[in-house]
Amino acid sequence: MLKNQLKVLLWLLASFAAVELINLLSGRMLNQFGILPREVTSLPGILFMPWLHGSLGHFLSNIVPLAIFWLLMLEYGLKRTLWISLWIVLCTGLLVWLFGRFSYHIGASGLVYGQFGFLILAGFYSRQVTKLLISLAVGFLYGGMVFGVLPSQPFISWEAHLFGFISGLLAARFWHGRPKTAASGS
């Protein structure tokens, strides 16, 4: 089962690498398909944004934590991991489209921050030891990421970081994996 889960994640990561290669070879021509807030023609960018990067360095800075966080999220199951990832991409993209600065927003960092938010909180909601240890480890090793939700440099979409993080926290609240208990009656 883990082998099949890893295959799916490797295919996803390969799709990021393939788009990066095409974007690199085309002189970053694909970046026009990112999100330009409040432009109706830019709405498809909500789905494309995570695959588009401004440079090879930008791509590498996203793909490594993306791979690590996806591996950790497998503890919640492949199906749940994929649904949570889709939720994060859609929520982050829509919020960036609605409230982001009028500039192209590209990159997987919104997804990475969403995974970070999910992994930080979901273990506490789940009340399962393994998941709680993952939350603690992610918090300890990657806790400094939280400062990325603040405006820092003009060419970094802190909005995607912030909205991704919030989307991940919301996902943790609803898809943490703790079995639902039946309400007790009188």
Tab-separated table of N, CA and C in Angstrom, residues 49-143:
chain	number	residue	atom	x	y	z
A	49	MET	N	-1.257	27.929	-10.466
A	49	MET	CA	-0.259	28.618	-9.647
A	49	MET	C	0.778	27.701	-8.989
A	50	PRO	N	0.372	26.581	-8.357
A	50	PRO	CA	1.375	25.768	-7.655
A	50	PRO	C	2.448	25.172	-8.562
A	51	TRP	N	2.151	25.012	-9.845
A	51	TRP	CA	3.110	24.390	-10.761
A	51	TRP	C	4.068	25.395	-11.394
A	52	LEU	N	3.813	26.677	-11.232
A	52	LEU	CA	4.602	27.707	-11.909
A	52	LEU	C	5.568	28.372	-10.938
A	53	HIS	N	6.801	28.541	-11.366
A	53	HIS	CA	7.825	29.145	-10.503
A	53	HIS	C	8.642	30.176	-11.270
A	54	GLY	N	9.159	31.146	-10.531
A	54	GLY	CA	9.900	32.247	-11.144
A	54	GLY	C	11.338	31.924	-11.488
A	55	SER	N	11.885	30.883	-10.867
A	55	SER	CA	13.281	30.507	-11.125
A	55	SER	C	13.490	29.072	-10.644
A	56	LEU	N	14.617	28.520	-11.019
A	56	LEU	CA	14.955	27.175	-10.562
A	56	LEU	C	15.102	27.155	-9.038
A	57	GLY	N	15.685	28.210	-8.479
A	57	GLY	CA	15.811	28.314	-7.022
A	57	GLY	C	14.449	28.341	-6.334
A	58	HIS	N	13.519	29.075	-6.925
A	58	HIS	CA	12.159	29.153	-6.399
A	58	HIS	C	11.518	27.761	-6.425
A	59	PHE	N	11.692	27.061	-7.532
A	59	PHE	CA	11.155	25.699	-7.672
A	59	PHE	C	11.740	24.778	-6.602
A	60	LEU	N	13.054	24.784	-6.452
A	60	LEU	CA	13.707	23.894	-5.486
A	60	LEU	C	13.307	24.220	-4.052
A	61	SER	N	13.122	25.516	-3.760
A	61	SER	CA	12.746	25.894	-2.393
A	61	SER	C	11.330	25.438	-2.059
A	62	ASN	N	10.529	25.147	-3.075
A	62	ASN	CA	9.174	24.643	-2.841
A	62	ASN	C	9.077	23.126	-2.942
A	63	ILE	N	9.792	22.528	-3.868
A	63	ILE	CA	9.607	21.103	-4.142
A	63	ILE	C	10.121	20.223	-2.992
A	64	VAL	N	11.178	20.662	-2.328
A	64	VAL	CA	11.739	19.859	-1.231
A	64	VAL	C	10.762	19.786	-0.048
A	65	PRO	N	10.287	20.929	0.489
A	65	PRO	CA	9.311	20.793	1.591
A	65	PRO	C	7.993	20.173	1.129
A	66	LEU	N	7.609	20.411	-0.120
A	66	LEU	CA	6.399	19.790	-0.656
A	66	LEU	C	6.505	18.270	-0.573
A	67	ALA	N	7.634	17.725	-0.988
A	67	ALA	CA	7.845	16.269	-0.948
A	67	ALA	C	7.852	15.760	0.500
A	68	ILE	N	8.542	16.465	1.373
A	68	ILE	CA	8.625	16.049	2.782
A	68	ILE	C	7.244	16.079	3.433
A	69	PHE	N	6.522	17.182	3.233
A	69	PHE	CA	5.213	17.305	3.860
A	69	PHE	C	4.221	16.303	3.281
A	70	TRP	N	4.276	16.060	1.968
A	70	TRP	CA	3.389	15.052	1.398
A	70	TRP	C	3.676	13.673	1.987
A	71	LEU	N	4.941	13.352	2.179
A	71	LEU	CA	5.279	12.061	2.794
A	71	LEU	C	4.708	11.958	4.204
A	72	LEU	N	4.829	13.033	4.975
A	72	LEU	CA	4.297	13.031	6.339
A	72	LEU	C	2.769	12.945	6.340
A	73	MET	N	2.151	13.579	5.366
A	73	MET	CA	0.693	13.555	5.296
A	73	MET	C	0.144	12.185	4.931
A	74	LEU	N	0.980	11.315	4.386
A	74	LEU	CA	0.530	9.956	4.075
A	74	LEU	C	0.057	9.216	5.327
A	75	GLU	N	0.475	9.660	6.484
A	75	GLU	CA	-0.009	9.070	7.739
A	75	GLU	C	-1.539	9.188	7.828
A	76	TYR	N	-2.091	10.170	7.125
A	76	TYR	CA	-3.545	10.386	7.120
A	76	TYR	C	-4.225	9.653	5.964
A	77	GLY	N	-3.441	8.952	5.146
A	77	GLY	CA	-3.968	8.218	4.009
A	77	GLY	C	-3.828	9.014	2.721
A	78	LEU	N	-3.644	8.303	1.623
A	78	LEU	CA	-3.427	8.947	0.326
A	78	LEU	C	-4.652	9.743	-0.117
A	79	LYS	N	-5.815	9.137	-0.020
A	79	LYS	CA	-7.031	9.817	-0.473
A	79	LYS	C	-7.236	11.129	0.290
A	80	ARG	N	-7.107	11.078	1.593
A	80	ARG	CA	-7.275	12.287	2.410
A	80	ARG	C	-6.191	13.313	2.072
A	81	THR	N	-4.969	12.855	1.875
A	81	THR	CA	-3.871	13.758	1.526
A	81	THR	C	-4.166	14.491	0.216
A	82	LEU	N	-4.680	13.770	-0.767
A	82	LEU	CA	-4.999	14.389	-2.058
A	82	LEU	C	-6.159	15.371	-1.930
A	83	TRP	N	-7.194	15.016	-1.179
A	83	TRP	CA	-8.328	15.924	-0.987
A	83	TRP	C	-7.899	17.179	-0.229
A	84	ILE	N	-7.089	17.001	0.785
A	84	ILE	CA	-6.604	18.148	1.556
A	84	ILE	C	-5.752	19.049	0.661
A	85	SER	N	-4.912	18.450	-0.161
A	85	SER	CA	-4.071	19.236	-1.073
A	85	SER	C	-4.933	20.031	-2.047
A	86	LEU	N	-5.974	19.400	-2.583
A	86	LEU	CA	-6.875	20.102	-3.492
A	86	LEU	C	-7.585	21.243	-2.773
A	87	TRP	N	-8.050	20.989	-1.570
A	87	TRP	CA	-8.695	22.020	-0.745
A	87	TRP	C	-7.748	23.208	-0.560
A	88	ILE	N	-6.510	22.928	-0.195
A	88	ILE	CA	-5.535	23.994	0.050
A	88	ILE	C	-5.295	24.800	-1.230
A	89	VAL	N	-5.107	24.105	-2.348
A	89	VAL	CA	-4.858	24.801	-3.619
A	89	VAL	C	-6.039	25.704	-3.968
A	90	LEU	N	-7.256	25.173	-3.879
A	90	LEU	CA	-8.440	25.948	-4.256
A	90	LEU	C	-8.691	27.124	-3.310
A	91	CYS	N	-8.626	26.868	-2.011
A	91	CYS	CA	-8.876	27.940	-1.033
A	91	CYS	C	-7.799	29.017	-1.112
A	92	THR	N	-6.561	28.591	-1.141
A	92	THR	CA	-5.461	29.550	-1.214
A	92	THR	C	-5.575	30.387	-2.477
A	93	GLY	N	-5.766	29.714	-3.605
A	93	GLY	CA	-5.855	30.430	-4.873
A	93	GLY	C	-7.011	31.411	-4.916
A	94	LEU	N	-8.167	30.982	-4.434
A	94	LEU	CA	-9.329	31.874	-4.436
A	94	LEU	C	-9.094	33.084	-3.536
A	95	LEU	N	-8.536	32.864	-2.353
A	95	LEU	CA	-8.274	33.978	-1.442
A	95	LEU	C	-7.210	34.922	-2.004
A	96	VAL	N	-6.194	34.380	-2.646
A	96	VAL	CA	-5.191	35.236	-3.292
A	96	VAL	C	-5.848	36.018	-4.425
A	97	TRP	N	-6.705	35.373	-5.204
A	97	TRP	CA	-7.388	36.051	-6.303
A	97	TRP	C	-8.270	37.190	-5.773
A	98	LEU	N	-8.928	36.951	-4.638
A	98	LEU	CA	-9.818	37.962	-4.068
A	98	LEU	C	-9.071	39.100	-3.365
A	99	PHE	N	-8.015	38.763	-2.608
A	99	PHE	CA	-7.416	39.742	-1.704
A	99	PHE	C	-5.946	40.046	-1.941
A	100	GLY	N	-5.299	39.344	-2.859
A	100	GLY	CA	-3.866	39.537	-3.077
A	100	GLY	C	-3.547	40.857	-3.751
A	101	ARG	N	-2.289	41.257	-3.651
A	101	ARG	CA	-1.795	42.439	-4.374
A	101	ARG	C	-1.969	42.221	-5.858
A	102	PHE	N	-2.113	43.308	-6.604
A	102	PHE	CA	-2.255	43.209	-8.053
A	102	PHE	C	-0.876	42.973	-8.662
A	103	SER	N	-0.525	41.708	-8.692
A	103	SER	CA	0.751	41.241	-9.230
A	103	SER	C	0.567	39.755	-9.490
A	104	TYR	N	1.325	39.194	-10.414
A	104	TYR	CA	1.203	37.760	-10.655
A	104	TYR	C	1.686	36.976	-9.440
A	105	HIS	N	0.903	36.009	-9.040
A	105	HIS	CA	1.235	35.132	-7.918
A	105	HIS	C	1.451	33.736	-8.491
A	106	ILE	N	2.638	33.201	-8.269
A	106	ILE	CA	3.008	31.877	-8.772
A	106	ILE	C	3.748	31.122	-7.682
A	107	GLY	N	3.808	29.804	-7.832
A	107	GLY	CA	4.598	28.983	-6.926
A	107	GLY	C	3.756	28.073	-6.053
A	108	ALA	N	4.398	27.049	-5.550
A	108	ALA	CA	3.751	26.047	-4.703
A	108	ALA	C	3.808	26.405	-3.229
A	109	SER	N	4.309	27.573	-2.899
A	109	SER	CA	4.471	27.889	-1.479
A	109	SER	C	3.140	27.981	-0.743
A	110	GLY	N	2.061	28.374	-1.421
A	110	GLY	CA	0.756	28.359	-0.765
A	110	GLY	C	0.364	26.952	-0.353
A	111	LEU	N	0.636	25.985	-1.228
A	111	LEU	CA	0.379	24.576	-0.909
A	111	LEU	C	1.299	24.107	0.211
A	112	VAL	N	2.556	24.480	0.152
A	112	VAL	CA	3.519	24.100	1.191
A	112	VAL	C	3.085	24.667	2.542
A	113	TYR	N	2.692	25.935	2.567
A	113	TYR	CA	2.249	26.538	3.832
A	113	TYR	C	0.949	25.901	4.323
A	114	GLY	N	0.097	25.495	3.380
A	114	GLY	CA	-1.121	24.797	3.773
A	114	GLY	C	-0.818	23.452	4.402
A	115	GLN	N	0.114	22.725	3.808
A	115	GLN	CA	0.516	21.438	4.381
A	115	GLN	C	1.139	21.651	5.757
A	116	PHE	N	1.956	22.684	5.872
A	116	PHE	CA	2.582	23.026	7.147
A	116	PHE	C	1.499	23.274	8.207
A	117	GLY	N	0.511	24.107	7.865
A	117	GLY	CA	-0.578	24.390	8.804
A	117	GLY	C	-1.341	23.135	9.186
A	118	PHE	N	-1.621	22.309	8.194
A	118	PHE	CA	-2.335	21.064	8.464
A	118	PHE	C	-1.529	20.175	9.409
A	119	LEU	N	-0.268	19.957	9.079
A	119	LEU	CA	0.561	19.043	9.876
A	119	LEU	C	0.787	19.553	11.292
A	120	ILE	N	0.870	20.851	11.474
A	120	ILE	CA	1.058	21.429	12.812
A	120	ILE	C	-0.144	21.131	13.707
A	121	LEU	N	-1.348	21.248	13.140
A	121	LEU	CA	-2.551	21.193	13.958
A	121	LEU	C	-3.270	19.843	13.958
A	122	ALA	N	-3.211	19.115	12.863
A	122	ALA	CA	-4.011	17.890	12.730
A	122	ALA	C	-3.660	16.838	13.771
A	123	GLY	N	-2.407	16.736	14.143
A	123	GLY	CA	-2.010	15.747	15.147
A	123	GLY	C	-2.662	15.989	16.492
A	124	PHE	N	-2.843	17.263	16.843
A	124	PHE	CA	-3.492	17.591	18.110
A	124	PHE	C	-4.976	17.246	18.066
A	125	TYR	N	-5.615	17.526	16.936
A	125	TYR	CA	-7.023	17.163	16.785
A	125	TYR	C	-7.221	15.653	16.763
A	126	SER	N	-6.298	14.933	16.137
A	126	SER	CA	-6.465	13.484	15.976
A	126	SER	C	-6.349	12.730	17.293
A	127	ARG	N	-5.536	13.247	18.201
A	127	ARG	CA	-5.277	12.608	19.500
A	127	ARG	C	-4.634	11.233	19.338
A	128	GLN	N	-3.910	11.045	18.233
A	128	GLN	CA	-3.191	9.793	18.003
A	128	GLN	C	-1.700	10.084	18.138
A	129	VAL	N	-1.004	9.218	18.828
A	129	VAL	CA	0.391	9.458	19.192
A	129	VAL	C	1.279	9.738	17.968
A	130	THR	N	1.199	8.887	16.957
A	130	THR	CA	2.061	9.056	15.789
A	130	THR	C	1.813	10.405	15.125
A	131	LYS	N	0.556	10.759	14.964
A	131	LYS	CA	0.207	12.028	14.318
A	131	LYS	C	0.590	13.221	15.196
A	132	LEU	N	0.452	13.060	16.489
A	132	LEU	CA	0.864	14.121	17.399
A	132	LEU	C	2.381	14.323	17.338
A	133	LEU	N	3.125	13.234	17.260
A	133	LEU	CA	4.585	13.341	17.128
A	133	LEU	C	4.982	14.028	15.820
A	134	ILE	N	4.238	13.751	14.756
A	134	ILE	CA	4.495	14.438	13.489
A	134	ILE	C	4.254	15.937	13.652
A	135	SER	N	3.159	16.305	14.297
A	135	SER	CA	2.860	17.725	14.531
A	135	SER	C	3.972	18.397	15.316
A	136	LEU	N	4.420	17.743	16.355
A	136	LEU	CA	5.489	18.312	17.183
A	136	LEU	C	6.799	18.435	16.404
A	137	ALA	N	7.129	17.414	15.628
A	137	ALA	CA	8.369	17.447	14.839
A	137	ALA	C	8.323	18.540	13.781
A	138	VAL	N	7.195	18.652	13.080
A	138	VAL	CA	7.054	19.699	12.061
A	138	VAL	C	7.147	21.070	12.712
A	139	GLY	N	6.491	21.236	13.848
A	139	GLY	CA	6.568	22.511	14.560
A	139	GLY	C	7.983	22.849	14.982
A	140	PHE	N	8.700	21.859	15.466
A	140	PHE	CA	10.071	22.076	15.930
A	140	PHE	C	11.018	22.359	14.763
A	141	LEU	N	10.925	21.541	13.706
A	141	LEU	CA	11.868	21.652	12.589
A	141	LEU	C	11.537	22.770	11.603
A	142	TYR	N	10.250	23.073	11.445
A	142	TYR	CA	9.835	24.045	10.427
A	142	TYR	C	9.090	25.243	11.018
A	143	GLY	N	9.063	25.367	12.327
A	143	GLY	CA	8.306	26.437	12.983
A	143	GLY	C	8.633	27.831	12.500
